Short mmCIF file of C-alpha atoms in Angstrom, two decimals:
data_model
loop_
_atom_site.label_atom_id
_atom_site.label_comp_id
_atom_site.label_asym_id
_atom_site.label_seq_id
_atom_site.Cartn_x
_atom_site.Cartn_y
_atom_site.Cartn_z
CA ASN A 1 -0.98 67.32 52.81
CA ALA A 2 1.49 69.98 53.36
CA GLY A 3 -1.29 72.65 53.56
CA VAL A 4 -4.52 73.97 52.35
CA MET A 5 -5.51 72.65 49.07
CA GLN A 6 -7.95 74.20 46.73
CA ASN A 7 -8.92 73.24 43.29
CA PRO A 8 -9.50 74.31 40.75
CA ARG A 9 -7.30 77.34 40.77
CA HIS A 10 -8.78 78.59 38.02
CA LEU A 11 -12.75 78.19 37.19
CA VAL A 12 -14.61 79.59 33.89
CA ARG A 13 -18.20 79.96 34.48
CA ARG A 14 -21.21 81.26 31.95
CA ARG A 15 -23.49 83.20 33.83
CA GLY A 16 -26.52 80.67 34.90
CA GLN A 17 -24.29 78.33 35.70
CA GLU A 18 -23.45 76.41 39.00
CA ALA A 19 -19.48 76.64 40.35
CA ARG A 20 -18.36 74.59 42.79
CA LEU A 21 -15.24 75.23 44.83
CA ARG A 22 -13.36 72.53 46.98
CA CYS A 23 -11.12 73.14 49.80
CA SER A 24 -9.22 69.96 51.77
CA PRO A 25 -7.66 71.65 55.23
CA MET A 26 -4.47 71.35 56.65
CA LYS A 27 -4.29 67.72 58.22
CA GLY A 28 -5.23 67.72 61.71
CA HIS A 29 -7.08 70.60 60.90
CA SER A 30 -11.37 70.58 61.91
CA HIS A 31 -12.22 74.26 60.91
CA VAL A 32 -12.62 75.34 57.67
CA TYR A 33 -13.21 79.36 56.59
CA TRP A 34 -14.42 80.66 53.34
CA TYR A 35 -13.42 84.16 52.38
CA ARG A 36 -13.83 86.34 49.05
CA GLN A 37 -11.46 88.45 47.81
CA LEU A 38 -11.93 91.41 44.93
CA PRO A 39 -9.15 92.71 43.16
CA GLU A 40 -7.40 95.39 45.08
CA GLU A 41 -9.58 94.81 48.28
CA GLY A 42 -8.83 92.86 51.75
CA LEU A 43 -10.72 89.62 52.09
CA LYS A 44 -14.33 89.33 53.13
CA PHE A 45 -15.62 86.56 55.54
CA MET A 46 -18.10 84.44 54.35
CA VAL A 47 -18.62 81.35 56.36
CA TYR A 48 -17.19 79.22 59.18
CA LEU A 49 -17.83 75.37 59.17
CA GLN A 50 -16.72 72.45 61.37
CA LYS A 51 -16.87 68.84 60.66
CA GLU A 52 -20.73 68.45 59.34
CA ASN A 53 -21.79 71.97 60.95
CA ILE A 54 -22.36 75.23 59.99
CA ILE A 55 -21.00 77.50 62.75
CA ASP A 56 -20.92 81.20 61.32
CA GLU A 57 -22.38 81.96 57.83
CA SER A 58 -23.06 85.78 58.30
CA GLY A 59 -21.03 86.67 55.67
CA MET A 60 -22.74 84.64 52.96
CA PRO A 61 -25.16 86.06 50.27
CA LYS A 62 -28.78 84.79 51.42
CA GLU A 63 -29.39 83.33 48.07
CA ARG A 64 -27.07 81.26 45.32
CA PHE A 65 -24.41 80.65 48.12
CA SER A 66 -24.11 77.74 50.06
CA ALA A 67 -21.31 75.78 51.94
CA GLU A 68 -20.77 72.50 53.37
CA PHE A 69 -18.08 70.31 55.01
CA PRO A 70 -18.90 66.74 55.34
CA LYS A 71 -17.79 64.13 57.28
CA GLU A 72 -15.46 62.80 54.45
CA GLY A 73 -14.48 64.82 51.78
CA PRO A 74 -13.32 68.51 51.37
CA SER A 75 -15.76 71.33 51.89
CA ILE A 76 -17.58 73.00 49.09
CA LEU A 77 -18.47 76.26 48.22
CA ARG A 78 -21.50 76.06 45.85
CA ILE A 79 -22.41 78.90 43.94
CA GLN A 80 -26.00 78.47 41.76
CA GLN A 81 -26.46 80.65 38.51
CA VAL A 82 -23.37 82.77 38.70
CA VAL A 83 -23.51 86.18 38.26
CA ARG A 84 -20.61 88.44 37.13
CA GLY A 85 -20.48 90.03 40.30
CA ASP A 86 -19.37 86.79 41.50
CA SER A 87 -16.22 87.04 39.58
CA ALA A 88 -13.28 87.31 42.53
CA ALA A 89 -11.10 85.25 44.15
CA TYR A 90 -11.95 82.76 46.61
CA PHE A 91 -9.69 81.54 49.62
CA CYS A 92 -10.23 78.91 51.95
CA ALA A 93 -8.29 78.64 55.42
CA SER A 94 -8.27 76.13 57.96
CA SER A 95 -7.64 76.12 61.58
CA PRO A 96 -6.73 73.48 64.19
CA GLY A 97 -9.48 75.72 66.51
CA HIS A 98 -10.17 74.75 69.76
CA GLY A 99 -8.77 78.33 70.72
CA ASN A 100 -5.91 78.28 67.97
CA GLU A 101 -7.55 80.99 65.80
CA LYS A 102 -4.41 81.27 63.18
CA LEU A 103 -5.44 80.78 59.93
CA PHE A 104 -3.66 79.04 57.19
CA PHE A 105 -4.87 79.79 53.74
CA GLY A 106 -4.98 77.75 50.45
CA SER A 107 -3.95 79.38 47.30
CA GLY A 108 -7.42 80.38 46.04
CA THR A 109 -9.59 79.72 43.45
CA GLN A 110 -9.91 82.55 40.70
CA LEU A 111 -13.79 82.37 39.62
CA SER A 112 -14.12 84.35 36.28
CA VAL A 113 -17.88 84.71 35.35
CA LEU A 114 -18.68 85.57 31.11
CA GLY B 1 -19.35 95.69 63.90
CA GLU B 2 -15.03 95.05 63.26
CA SER B 3 -13.74 97.48 60.54
CA VAL B 4 -9.85 97.00 60.00
CA GLY B 5 -8.22 99.76 57.76
CA LEU B 6 -4.55 100.58 56.82
CA HIS B 7 -3.31 104.08 56.80
CA LEU B 8 -1.59 104.40 53.48
CA PRO B 9 -2.44 101.75 50.23
CA THR B 10 0.83 101.99 49.13
CA LEU B 11 4.69 101.89 50.63
CA SER B 12 7.98 102.08 48.71
CA VAL B 13 11.21 101.44 50.52
CA GLN B 14 14.71 101.16 49.28
CA GLU B 15 16.32 97.51 49.67
CA GLY B 16 18.18 97.28 53.18
CA ASP B 17 15.67 100.04 54.82
CA ASN B 18 13.28 99.38 57.44
CA SER B 19 9.66 99.17 56.06
CA ILE B 20 6.64 100.17 58.80
CA ILE B 21 3.12 99.12 57.88
CA ASN B 22 0.18 100.59 60.09
CA CYS B 23 -3.21 99.04 60.79
CA ALA B 24 -6.20 100.66 62.96
CA TYR B 25 -9.13 98.51 64.00
CA SER B 26 -12.63 99.94 65.46
CA ASN B 27 -13.39 97.31 68.38
CA SER B 28 -11.81 97.73 71.45
CA ALA B 29 -13.27 94.46 72.21
CA SER B 30 -10.79 92.57 69.40
CA ASP B 31 -8.23 90.75 71.29
CA TYR B 32 -6.10 89.03 68.77
CA PHE B 33 -4.34 90.08 66.02
CA ILE B 34 -2.77 88.78 62.78
CA TRP B 35 -0.15 89.97 59.95
CA TYR B 36 -0.25 88.22 56.56
CA LYS B 37 1.63 88.72 53.65
CA GLN B 38 -0.17 88.07 50.06
CA GLU B 39 2.08 87.66 46.99
CA SER B 40 0.46 87.85 43.80
CA GLY B 41 -1.79 84.97 42.93
CA LYS B 42 -1.06 83.78 45.81
CA GLY B 43 -2.93 83.20 48.93
CA PRO B 44 -1.90 85.24 52.62
CA GLN B 45 0.83 83.82 54.02
CA PHE B 46 0.95 83.84 58.22
CA ILE B 47 3.56 86.45 59.24
CA ILE B 48 2.96 87.09 62.72
CA ASP B 49 0.39 87.38 65.49
CA ILE B 50 -0.42 89.10 69.11
CA ARG B 51 -2.88 89.03 71.27
CA SER B 52 -4.04 92.11 73.11
CA ASN B 53 -2.28 91.07 76.51
CA MET B 54 0.95 91.88 74.76
CA ASP B 55 2.35 95.44 73.26
CA LYS B 56 4.96 94.20 70.91
CA ARG B 57 6.15 90.53 69.58
CA GLN B 58 9.26 89.85 67.85
CA GLY B 59 10.00 87.38 64.88
CA GLN B 60 12.47 86.94 62.30
CA ARG B 61 13.29 90.19 60.69
CA VAL B 62 9.28 91.10 61.55
CA THR B 63 8.11 93.14 64.90
CA VAL B 64 4.26 93.76 65.52
CA LEU B 65 3.36 96.66 68.11
CA LEU B 66 -0.21 97.00 69.96
CA ASN B 67 -1.37 99.89 71.02
CA LYS B 68 -4.66 99.26 72.19
CA THR B 69 -5.14 102.48 73.95
CA VAL B 70 -5.42 104.30 70.12
CA LYS B 71 -6.60 100.82 68.67
CA HIS B 72 -3.20 100.82 66.37
CA LEU B 73 -0.99 98.43 65.36
CA SER B 74 1.96 98.31 63.14
CA LEU B 75 4.05 95.45 61.62
CA GLN B 76 7.95 96.22 61.28
CA ILE B 77 9.94 94.67 58.86
CA ALA B 78 13.84 94.99 59.44
CA ALA B 79 16.19 95.42 56.37
CA THR B 80 13.61 95.03 53.55
CA GLN B 81 14.82 92.94 51.10
CA PRO B 82 13.44 92.24 47.08
CA GLY B 83 11.22 89.17 48.73
CA ASP B 84 9.36 91.34 50.66
CA SER B 85 7.51 93.21 48.01
CA ALA B 86 3.63 92.11 48.44
CA VAL B 87 0.13 93.27 49.93
CA TYR B 88 -0.06 93.18 53.63
CA PHE B 89 -3.03 92.64 55.69
CA CYS B 90 -3.72 93.21 59.17
CA ALA B 91 -6.72 91.38 60.87
CA ALA B 92 -8.57 91.39 63.77
CA LEU B 93 -10.47 89.00 65.86
CA THR B 94 -12.55 88.64 68.93
CA LEU B 95 -11.46 85.14 70.97
CA GLY B 96 -13.98 83.50 72.42
CA SER B 97 -17.33 84.76 69.87
CA ALA B 98 -18.51 83.64 66.69
CA ARG B 99 -17.15 86.98 64.86
CA GLN B 100 -14.24 85.81 62.57
CA LEU B 101 -11.19 87.67 61.26
CA THR B 102 -11.94 90.61 59.99
CA PHE B 103 -9.18 91.98 57.39
CA GLY B 104 -8.27 95.74 56.47
CA SER B 105 -7.62 96.23 52.75
CA GLY B 106 -3.91 95.90 52.20
CA THR B 107 -1.08 97.84 52.04
CA GLN B 108 1.08 97.18 48.82
CA LEU B 109 4.58 97.06 49.80
CA THR B 110 7.40 97.67 46.98
CA VAL B 111 10.49 97.43 47.64
CA LEU B 112 13.23 99.09 45.28
CA PRO B 113 16.76 98.51 44.53
#
């Protein structure tokens, strides 16, 4: 595992469907972050998780969005009943934590809502 | 809250020249800063970081300068190459708090032949 792995790279959904985005952090990293990026904009923080815990979800919309980072397996960002405004690139990043906040990013998932 | 902005949305430089990308931040409590490079269709790639107890840090062909007095940092790229063409983001963080990296909107650097 050379880096942060995200899948799928591209995801197309129709309005009202569910989108599931997956992220496997770098080996040895226990902290996962999700960011959203709209075209020609910076990355907006969504949520910060450690194994089995949501540490900070202040950037997450209150409805339809949820995230988890289970004890085993990848972190999942779930968007229910997608709308066109959810179309964006979603990036996952990981860090070792414990005072080292240097984030390493995956290649992102481009979500397109038709 | 924190806001991070960049002075110019686009910057064009001749190959071989030096590039300077500027960034301003609003929260004087920010004490950790990172520059990222993002190529089209890819995730942000770490370039260099600096903590607030420093005012300069150098890497390979890159230098970050931090001026806490005016809450400004810059990224200098020496001898800019075509492969440096990308969007560059600065990000700020307050260590020890629950707040996360706040990103600026980015500067598109174009290297001209």
